Amino acid sequence: MHHHPTGKLALSLALVVAASAPVAAPAIAQAPDRAPTAGAQAVHPYQNPALPIPQRVADLLGRMNLDEKIGQMTQAERGAIDSDPSKIATAHLGSVLSGGGSVPSQNTPTAWADMVDRYQRAAMSSRLKIPIIYGVDSVHGHGNLVGATIFPHNVGVGATRDPSLARRAAAVTAQETRATGPQWVFSPCVCVARDDRWGRSYEAYGETPALVQSMETAIRGFQGGPGGLASPEHVLATAKHFAGDGLTTYGTGSNDKTSGNYAIDQGVDQVDRATFDRLALAPYVPAIKQYDVGTVMPSYSDVDWTEDGLGNRINMHANRSLITGWLKNTQGFDGFVISDYEGIHHIKPETYTYDQQVVAGVNAGTDMFMEPYDYANFQTSLKSAVTSGKVPVARVDDAVSRILTKKFELGLFEHPYTDRTHTGEVGSAQHRALARTVAAKSQVLLKNKPGVLPLNGGRPVYVAGGSADSMENQTGGWTISWQGGNGAVPGTTILGGIKANARSVTYSKDASAPVPKGAVGVVVVGETPYAEGFGDVGSAPWSDNGVARPAQTMRLSASDSKAVDTVCAATQTCVVLVVSGRPMIIPPAQLKKIDGLVASWLPGSEGTGVTDPLFGRTGYSGRLPVTWPKSLNQEPINVGDRFYDPQYAYGWGLTTRARR
């Protein structure tokens, strides 16, 4: 949602907070782990699992009235229906989602499964007993759930250059997600991030289409191979945001400032068609043809083709030539298109009425609409558009057929309730071990004076910096809440990892404590958590729950910068770890004082992965998935640029060997 899920939320933070307020769930009998198979008492052909899916879809579609069809095209937020799940049946809802931070009052695996099953029971009480599909933003693990395994964000996965790790991490995420109820994830982002000032750049695997395409093995991890969706270990995946979300021009954010005031997020791709094909569309080809991704989410952004001059932008949610033409017709995408969170509100917001936005979105080829709190208005508007002939019935039937097909493939008609076989494995030692491995392989060694890294655990270590002991900073956005930074995540901080490797550790966040004689300095610096929009460099200041959040600048904070200067002056050897979603600008004079420099990205819940290569338990092997600039003035900077003069080039990464 962007997210929302994927791009989600042009929604105000206040609304997000309100949506996530705990709601007391009425006591309800435990749902069965597996519902009895429908085939035993199949009354209609669509209820017979022995029949081919296309036949079941056609039979069910033929029994549905217009209200039921429009219901299948509608996705509501759990916050809108939790107090009265009967709304699911009365509105014939096809889907429910949890936005960032929208969780049950007890944020546990069992409470999640109970919640989804409670909603499912409401859906199964309807005339045709069509199950809902439940969607979440599992973009680096089942991030809304306390105790889930939190993997590095995608930029770190891209740094591993290991497609098998991307697949395995997604497989664990899929298992932990489905075991707690949701059967659908708004992931992976197959964007190609071309400007590091973009607040979603860490959701990208990197800045080149080739790297992004190589990591689309994640789709296989989520969905399994052909026929794998019905397994209790897999989920429906979403390739997002279609298309060009990472290609927007700085200064054109929020649809050229018509829908908000972001600097670059939700902006305009001012681009020629050939460049757009190469940088924005290319990643969707393997997603569809090689991995058969089940859903695609349009982008909040617009495209404005340079061939005919700037000034006539088209929002992706209304781009019929790309959604219906290129995606469905040319590429043969047979899944369904899910709008981003209130995505159609970004269609010509300065002139269009809501009714016009609905017509444009449906006719462009979007099949399901994420209208979290406005779903009733959406249904009324679409029904009026169909009865007046503005939206063809055939377009509705196509959308509903695509949605039902995926529900049948997921096995929801036979087993609508949560299969809890793997619920006890959420956050297991085995899963955390994989997250640790991904984090270790994501570490990129940028600078290493001879003999500095790996460190010797026998020497005293002096640790400083704002991210050394901050689980919130190392997990980043899309963790427990939308923008991250306000939830307890079980795991190990980087300081914890250092303590497990060194005999003597002194920790002083601001480097005010004296440095022991002969100590090695390790300063852990970086960014505070953020997600889309508010993470843009140059976006307006913002607060969360009344607490002001720091502006994102791609520069070290004053306190982090001072800690680096202090520790590097007081120790013979100083190492700096940068915990961030993108490169950080380090001034030349400061860089000279640093003996070892590591890009640690946003490593997730297992800080031990950061310290494994630091102390030689493993070697450094990561390579830059994006170009590391010398100054902010170089942005956007990407490999292949005509005047390419970075601090560290795309693909850079020194290597070390593990200590024997």
CSV table of N, CA and C in Angstrom, one decimal, residues 65-71 73-74 90 92 354-355 358-359 362 375-393 396:
chain,number,residue,atom,x,y,z
A,65,ASN,N,-25.3,-10.4,-8.0
A,65,ASN,CA,-25.9,-9.2,-8.4
A,65,ASN,C,-24.9,-8.1,-8.5
A,66,LEU,N,-25.3,-6.9,-8.9
A,66,LEU,CA,-24.4,-5.8,-9.1
A,66,LEU,C,-23.8,-5.4,-7.8
A,67,ASP,N,-24.6,-5.3,-6.7
A,67,ASP,CA,-24.0,-4.9,-5.4
A,67,ASP,C,-22.9,-5.9,-4.9
A,68,GLU,N,-23.2,-7.2,-5.2
A,68,GLU,CA,-22.2,-8.2,-4.7
A,68,GLU,C,-20.9,-8.0,-5.6
A,69,LYS,N,-21.0,-7.7,-6.8
A,69,LYS,CA,-19.8,-7.5,-7.7
A,69,LYS,C,-19.0,-6.3,-7.2
A,70,ILE,N,-19.7,-5.2,-7.0
A,70,ILE,CA,-19.0,-4.0,-6.6
A,70,ILE,C,-18.4,-4.2,-5.2
A,71,GLY,N,-19.1,-5.0,-4.4
A,71,GLY,CA,-18.5,-5.3,-3.1
A,71,GLY,C,-17.1,-6.0,-3.2
A,73,MET,N,-15.0,-5.6,-5.4
A,73,MET,CA,-14.0,-4.6,-5.9
A,73,MET,C,-13.6,-3.6,-4.8
A,74,THR,N,-14.1,-3.8,-3.6
A,74,THR,CA,-13.9,-2.9,-2.5
A,74,THR,C,-13.1,-3.4,-1.4
A,90,THR,N,-22.9,-7.0,4.9
A,90,THR,CA,-23.9,-6.1,4.3
A,90,THR,C,-23.3,-5.3,3.1
A,92,HIS,N,-20.8,-6.5,1.3
A,92,HIS,CA,-20.3,-7.6,0.4
A,92,HIS,C,-18.8,-7.3,0.1
A,354,TYR,N,-15.1,13.3,-7.0
A,354,TYR,CA,-14.9,11.9,-6.6
A,354,TYR,C,-15.5,10.9,-7.6
A,355,ASP,N,-16.7,11.2,-8.0
A,355,ASP,CA,-17.4,10.4,-9.0
A,355,ASP,C,-16.5,10.2,-10.3
A,358,VAL,N,-13.6,7.9,-9.6
A,358,VAL,CA,-14.0,6.5,-9.6
A,358,VAL,C,-14.1,5.9,-11.0
A,359,VAL,N,-14.8,6.7,-11.9
A,359,VAL,CA,-15.0,6.3,-13.3
A,359,VAL,C,-13.6,6.1,-13.9
A,362,VAL,N,-11.7,2.9,-12.5
A,362,VAL,CA,-12.2,1.6,-12.9
A,362,VAL,C,-12.0,1.4,-14.4
A,375,TYR,N,-15.3,3.5,1.9
A,375,TYR,CA,-15.7,2.5,1.0
A,375,TYR,C,-17.2,2.5,0.6
A,376,ALA,N,-18.0,3.0,1.5
A,376,ALA,CA,-19.5,3.1,1.2
A,376,ALA,C,-19.7,4.1,0.1
A,377,ASN,N,-19.0,5.3,0.1
A,377,ASN,CA,-19.1,6.2,-0.9
A,377,ASN,C,-18.6,5.7,-2.3
A,378,PHE,N,-17.5,4.9,-2.2
A,378,PHE,CA,-17.0,4.3,-3.4
A,378,PHE,C,-18.1,3.4,-4.1
A,379,GLN,N,-18.7,2.6,-3.2
A,379,GLN,CA,-19.7,1.6,-3.8
A,379,GLN,C,-20.9,2.4,-4.4
A,380,THR,N,-21.4,3.4,-3.7
A,380,THR,CA,-22.5,4.2,-4.2
A,380,THR,C,-22.1,4.8,-5.6
A,381,SER,N,-20.9,5.4,-5.6
A,381,SER,CA,-20.4,6.1,-6.8
A,381,SER,C,-20.3,5.1,-8.0
A,382,LEU,N,-19.7,3.9,-7.7
A,382,LEU,CA,-19.5,3.0,-8.8
A,382,LEU,C,-20.8,2.4,-9.3
A,383,LYS,N,-21.7,2.2,-8.4
A,383,LYS,CA,-23.0,1.6,-8.8
A,383,LYS,C,-23.7,2.6,-9.7
A,384,SER,N,-23.7,3.9,-9.4
A,384,SER,CA,-24.3,5.0,-10.2
A,384,SER,C,-23.6,5.0,-11.5
A,385,ALA,N,-22.3,4.9,-11.6
A,385,ALA,CA,-21.5,4.9,-12.8
A,385,ALA,C,-21.9,3.7,-13.7
A,386,VAL,N,-22.1,2.6,-13.1
A,386,VAL,CA,-22.5,1.4,-13.9
A,386,VAL,C,-23.9,1.6,-14.5
A,387,THR,N,-24.8,2.0,-13.6
A,387,THR,CA,-26.2,2.1,-14.1
A,387,THR,C,-26.4,3.2,-15.1
A,388,SER,N,-25.6,4.2,-15.0
A,388,SER,CA,-25.7,5.3,-16.0
A,388,SER,C,-24.8,5.0,-17.3
A,389,GLY,N,-24.1,3.9,-17.3
A,389,GLY,CA,-23.4,3.5,-18.5
A,389,GLY,C,-22.0,4.1,-18.6
A,390,LYS,N,-21.5,4.8,-17.6
A,390,LYS,CA,-20.2,5.4,-17.6
A,390,LYS,C,-19.1,4.3,-17.4
A,391,VAL,N,-19.4,3.3,-16.7
A,391,VAL,CA,-18.5,2.1,-16.5
A,391,VAL,C,-19.3,0.9,-17.1
A,392,PRO,N,-18.7,0.2,-18.1
A,392,PRO,CA,-19.4,-0.9,-18.7
A,392,PRO,C,-19.5,-2.1,-17.7
A,393,VAL,N,-20.6,-2.8,-17.7
A,393,VAL,CA,-20.7,-4.0,-16.9
A,393,VAL,C,-19.6,-5.0,-17.2
A,396,VAL,N,-16.6,-4.4,-15.0
A,396,VAL,CA,-16.9,-4.9,-13.7
A,396,VAL,C,-16.7,-6.4,-13.6
